[in-house]
Short mmCIF file of C-alpha atoms in Angstrom, two decimals:
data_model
loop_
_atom_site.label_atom_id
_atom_site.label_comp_id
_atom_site.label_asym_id
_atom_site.label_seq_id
_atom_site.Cartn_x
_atom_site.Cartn_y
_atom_site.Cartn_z
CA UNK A 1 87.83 117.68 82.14
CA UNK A 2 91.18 118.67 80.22
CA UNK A 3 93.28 115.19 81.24
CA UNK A 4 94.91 116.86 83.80
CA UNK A 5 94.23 116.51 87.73
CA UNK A 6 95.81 117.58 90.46
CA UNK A 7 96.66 115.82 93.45
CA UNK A 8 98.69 117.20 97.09
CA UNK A 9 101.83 116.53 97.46
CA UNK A 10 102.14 114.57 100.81
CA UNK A 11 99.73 112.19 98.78
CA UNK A 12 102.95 110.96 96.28
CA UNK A 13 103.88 107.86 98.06
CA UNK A 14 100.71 106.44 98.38
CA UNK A 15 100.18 107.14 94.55
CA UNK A 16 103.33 105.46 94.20
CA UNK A 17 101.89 102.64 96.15
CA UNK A 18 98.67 102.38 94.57
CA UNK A 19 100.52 102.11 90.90
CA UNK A 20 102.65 99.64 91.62
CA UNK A 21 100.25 97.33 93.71
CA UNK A 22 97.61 97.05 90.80
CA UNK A 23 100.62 96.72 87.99
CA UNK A 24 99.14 99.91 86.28
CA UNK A 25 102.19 99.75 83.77
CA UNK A 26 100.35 102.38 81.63
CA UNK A 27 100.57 105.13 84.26
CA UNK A 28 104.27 106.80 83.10
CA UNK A 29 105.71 108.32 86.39
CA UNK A 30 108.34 111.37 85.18
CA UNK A 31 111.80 111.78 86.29
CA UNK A 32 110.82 114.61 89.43
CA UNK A 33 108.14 112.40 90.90
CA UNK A 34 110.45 109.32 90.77
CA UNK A 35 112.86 111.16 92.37
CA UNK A 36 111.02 112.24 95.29
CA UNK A 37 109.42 108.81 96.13
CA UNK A 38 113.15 107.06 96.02
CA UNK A 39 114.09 110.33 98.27
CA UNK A 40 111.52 109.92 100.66
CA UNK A 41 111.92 106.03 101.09
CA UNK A 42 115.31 105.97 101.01
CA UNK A 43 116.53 109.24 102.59
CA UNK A 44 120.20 107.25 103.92
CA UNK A 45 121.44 108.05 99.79
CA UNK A 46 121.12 111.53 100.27
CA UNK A 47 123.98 113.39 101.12
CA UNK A 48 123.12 115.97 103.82
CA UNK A 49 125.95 117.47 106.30
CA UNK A 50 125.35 116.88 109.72
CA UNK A 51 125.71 120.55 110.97
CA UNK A 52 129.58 121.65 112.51
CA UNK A 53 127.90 123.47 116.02
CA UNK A 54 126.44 120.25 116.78
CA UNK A 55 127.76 118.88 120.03
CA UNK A 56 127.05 114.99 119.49
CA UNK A 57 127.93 112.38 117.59
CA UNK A 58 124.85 110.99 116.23
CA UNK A 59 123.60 107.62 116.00
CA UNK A 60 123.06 105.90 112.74
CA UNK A 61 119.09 106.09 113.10
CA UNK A 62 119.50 109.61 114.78
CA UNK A 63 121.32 110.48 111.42
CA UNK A 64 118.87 108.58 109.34
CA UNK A 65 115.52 110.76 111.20
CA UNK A 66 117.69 113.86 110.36
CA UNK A 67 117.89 113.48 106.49
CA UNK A 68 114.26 112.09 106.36
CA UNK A 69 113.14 115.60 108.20
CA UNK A 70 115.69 117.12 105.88
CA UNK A 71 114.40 115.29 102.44
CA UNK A 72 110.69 116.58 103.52
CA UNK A 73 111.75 119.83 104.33
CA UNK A 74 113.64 119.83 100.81
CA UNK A 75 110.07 118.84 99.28
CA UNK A 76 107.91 121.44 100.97
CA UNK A 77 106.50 118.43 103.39
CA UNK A 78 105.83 117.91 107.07
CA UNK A 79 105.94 115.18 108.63
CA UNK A 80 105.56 112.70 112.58
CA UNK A 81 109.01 111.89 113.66
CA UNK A 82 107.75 108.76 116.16
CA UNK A 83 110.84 107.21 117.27
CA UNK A 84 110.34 105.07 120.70
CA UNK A 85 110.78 107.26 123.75
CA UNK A 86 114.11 108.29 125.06
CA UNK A 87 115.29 107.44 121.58
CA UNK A 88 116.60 111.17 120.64
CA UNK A 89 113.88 112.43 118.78
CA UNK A 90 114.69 116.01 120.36
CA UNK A 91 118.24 116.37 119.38
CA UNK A 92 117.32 115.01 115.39
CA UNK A 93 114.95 117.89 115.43
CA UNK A 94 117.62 120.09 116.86
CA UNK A 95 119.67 118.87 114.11
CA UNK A 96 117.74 119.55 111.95
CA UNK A 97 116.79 123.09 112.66
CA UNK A 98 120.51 123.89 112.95
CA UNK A 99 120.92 122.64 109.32
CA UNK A 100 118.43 124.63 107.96
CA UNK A 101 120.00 127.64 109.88
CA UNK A 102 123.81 126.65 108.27
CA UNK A 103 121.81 126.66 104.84
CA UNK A 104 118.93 129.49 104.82
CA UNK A 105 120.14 132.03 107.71
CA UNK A 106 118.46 132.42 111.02
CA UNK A 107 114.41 132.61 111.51
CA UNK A 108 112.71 131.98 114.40
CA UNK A 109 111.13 128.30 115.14
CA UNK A 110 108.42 127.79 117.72
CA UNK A 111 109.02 124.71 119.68
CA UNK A 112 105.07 123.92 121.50
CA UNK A 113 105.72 121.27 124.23
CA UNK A 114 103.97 119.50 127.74
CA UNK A 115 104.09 122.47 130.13
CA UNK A 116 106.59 120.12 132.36
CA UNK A 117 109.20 120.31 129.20
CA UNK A 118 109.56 123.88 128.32
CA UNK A 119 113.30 123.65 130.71
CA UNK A 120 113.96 120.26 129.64
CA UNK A 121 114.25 121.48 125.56
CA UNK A 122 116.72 124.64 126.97
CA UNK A 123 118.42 121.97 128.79
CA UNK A 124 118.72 119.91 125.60
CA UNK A 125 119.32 123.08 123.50
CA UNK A 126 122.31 124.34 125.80
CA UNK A 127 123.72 121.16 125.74
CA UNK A 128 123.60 119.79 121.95
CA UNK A 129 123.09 123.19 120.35
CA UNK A 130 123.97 126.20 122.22
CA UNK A 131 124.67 128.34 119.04
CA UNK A 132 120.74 128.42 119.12
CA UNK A 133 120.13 131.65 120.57
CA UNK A 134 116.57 130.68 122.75
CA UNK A 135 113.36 132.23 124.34
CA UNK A 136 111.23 130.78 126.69
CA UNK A 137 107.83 132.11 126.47
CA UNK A 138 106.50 131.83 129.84
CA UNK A 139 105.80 134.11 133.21
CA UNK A 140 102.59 136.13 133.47
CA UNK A 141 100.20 137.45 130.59
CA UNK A 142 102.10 140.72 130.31
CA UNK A 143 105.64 139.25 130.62
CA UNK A 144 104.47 136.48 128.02
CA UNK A 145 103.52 139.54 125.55
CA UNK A 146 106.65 141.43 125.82
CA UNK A 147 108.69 137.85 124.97
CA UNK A 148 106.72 136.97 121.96
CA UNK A 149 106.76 140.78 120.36
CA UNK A 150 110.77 139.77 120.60
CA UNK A 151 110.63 136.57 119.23
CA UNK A 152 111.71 137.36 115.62
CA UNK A 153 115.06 138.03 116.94
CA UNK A 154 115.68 134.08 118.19
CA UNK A 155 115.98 130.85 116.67
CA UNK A 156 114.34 128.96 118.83
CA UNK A 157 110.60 130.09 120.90
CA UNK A 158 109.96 127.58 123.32
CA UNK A 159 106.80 127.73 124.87
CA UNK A 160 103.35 124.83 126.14
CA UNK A 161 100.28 124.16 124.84
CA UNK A 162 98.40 125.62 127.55
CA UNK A 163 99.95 128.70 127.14
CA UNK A 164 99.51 128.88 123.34
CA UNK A 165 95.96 128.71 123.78
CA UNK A 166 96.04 131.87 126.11
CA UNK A 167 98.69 133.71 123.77
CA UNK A 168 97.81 132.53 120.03
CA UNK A 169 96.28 136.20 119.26
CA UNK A 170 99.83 137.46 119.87
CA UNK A 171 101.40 135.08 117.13
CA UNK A 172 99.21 136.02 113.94
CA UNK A 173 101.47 138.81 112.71
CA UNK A 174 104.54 136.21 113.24
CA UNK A 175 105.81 134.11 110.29
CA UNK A 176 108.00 131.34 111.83
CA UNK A 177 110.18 128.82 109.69
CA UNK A 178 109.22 125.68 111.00
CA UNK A 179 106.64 124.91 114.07
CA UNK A 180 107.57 121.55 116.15
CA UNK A 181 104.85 120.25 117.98
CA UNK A 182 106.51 117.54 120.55
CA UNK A 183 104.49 114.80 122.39
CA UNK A 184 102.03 115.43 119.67
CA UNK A 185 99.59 113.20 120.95
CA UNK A 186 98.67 116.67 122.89
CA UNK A 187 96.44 117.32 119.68
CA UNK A 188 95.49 113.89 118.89
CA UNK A 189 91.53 115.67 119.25
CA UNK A 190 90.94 117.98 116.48
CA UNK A 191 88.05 119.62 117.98
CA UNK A 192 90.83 120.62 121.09
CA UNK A 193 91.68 124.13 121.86
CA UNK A 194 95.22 122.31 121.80
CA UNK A 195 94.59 121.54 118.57
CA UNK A 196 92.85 124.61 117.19
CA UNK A 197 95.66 127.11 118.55
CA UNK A 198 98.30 125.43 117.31
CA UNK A 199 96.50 125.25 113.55
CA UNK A 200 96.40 129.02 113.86
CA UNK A 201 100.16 129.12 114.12
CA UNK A 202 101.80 131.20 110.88
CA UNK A 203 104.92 128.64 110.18
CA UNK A 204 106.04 127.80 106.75
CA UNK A 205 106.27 124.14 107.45
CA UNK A 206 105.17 121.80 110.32
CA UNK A 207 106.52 118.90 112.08
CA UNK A 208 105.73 116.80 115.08
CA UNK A 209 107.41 114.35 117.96
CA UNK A 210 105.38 112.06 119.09
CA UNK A 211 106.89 108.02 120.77
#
């Protein structure tokens, strides 16, 4: 009504797309939107510091999937990291989350994955980045309370889907940094409890591993 209207965020690139595949020359794009299109596509140019506690040496793509988590993170986005399997999608993410440790302080992350994962990630945790201080949400009903009313303290809450559906009324007074949902395909049905719980998750920011 007043020439102005506003569109998400996340839908930038395929405005970007839509502009330049009908040659809508008229449509001026301004310097902040054509930055964050070139960032997104192009995240290699961007200078991001692969963290010092990290204990690998990355792989070109590896480093590549780390700034593109890092340019979204940068511009309030989420995103599907869906890198073939055994390709290291787990240590980019831990990557990542170490960065954003190095560069905002700690705050816990919850990390929702296959029940038979939950020791695999503190395996891969340990191993890549053991300056993560971890907790494994799992054991009985009561145990599982006690853990999550700690949580806030760690970097890192690891727990499954099935137990996140048991357990999501004792998240809603937690505000986590970033919530990871790997093997995503877990909540491919929106109308899941898988999927519900984890949509009642408090987490500035989402992301999600999926081959």
């Amino acid at each position: 009504k007043d020439g102005h209207t506003l569109i998400p965020k996340y839908r930038s690139m395929y405005l970007d797309k839509f502009i330049k595949d009908r040659d809508l020359d008229y449509i001026k794009k301004n310097v902040d939107f054509r930055k964050m299109v070139r960032d997104i596509s192009d995240p290699e140019d961007i200078e991001f510091e692969i963290p010092k506690d990290l204990n690998a040496n990355l792989r070109d793509y590896q480093k590549s999937g780390f700034k593109w988590l890092k340019t979204l993170s940068k511009y309030g986005l989420g995103g599907i990291l869906a890198d073939d399997m055994g390709l290291g999608k787990t240590i980019q993410m831990l990557t990542f989350l170490l960065s954003e440790r190095q560069e905002k302080g700690s705050q816990a992350n919850l990390i929702i994955v296959p029940t038979s994962l939950v020791y695999n990630w503190d395996e891969e945790v340990k191993k890549f980045a053991p300056s993560l201080k971890t907790l494994l949400v799992v054991g009985t009903k009561e145990e599982r309370n006690n853990l999550i009313k700690e949580s806030e303290n760690y970097d890192l809450v690891i727990t499954s889907y099935p137990l996140v559906r048991r357990d999501v009324e004792e998240y809603k007074n937690i505000s986590f940094r970033y919530c990871v949902l790997d093997e995503a395909q877990h909540i491919k049905n929106h109308n899941s409890m898988n999927a519900k719980s984890v949509k009642m998750i408090n987490a500035k920011n989402r992301f999600a591993l999926t081959g």
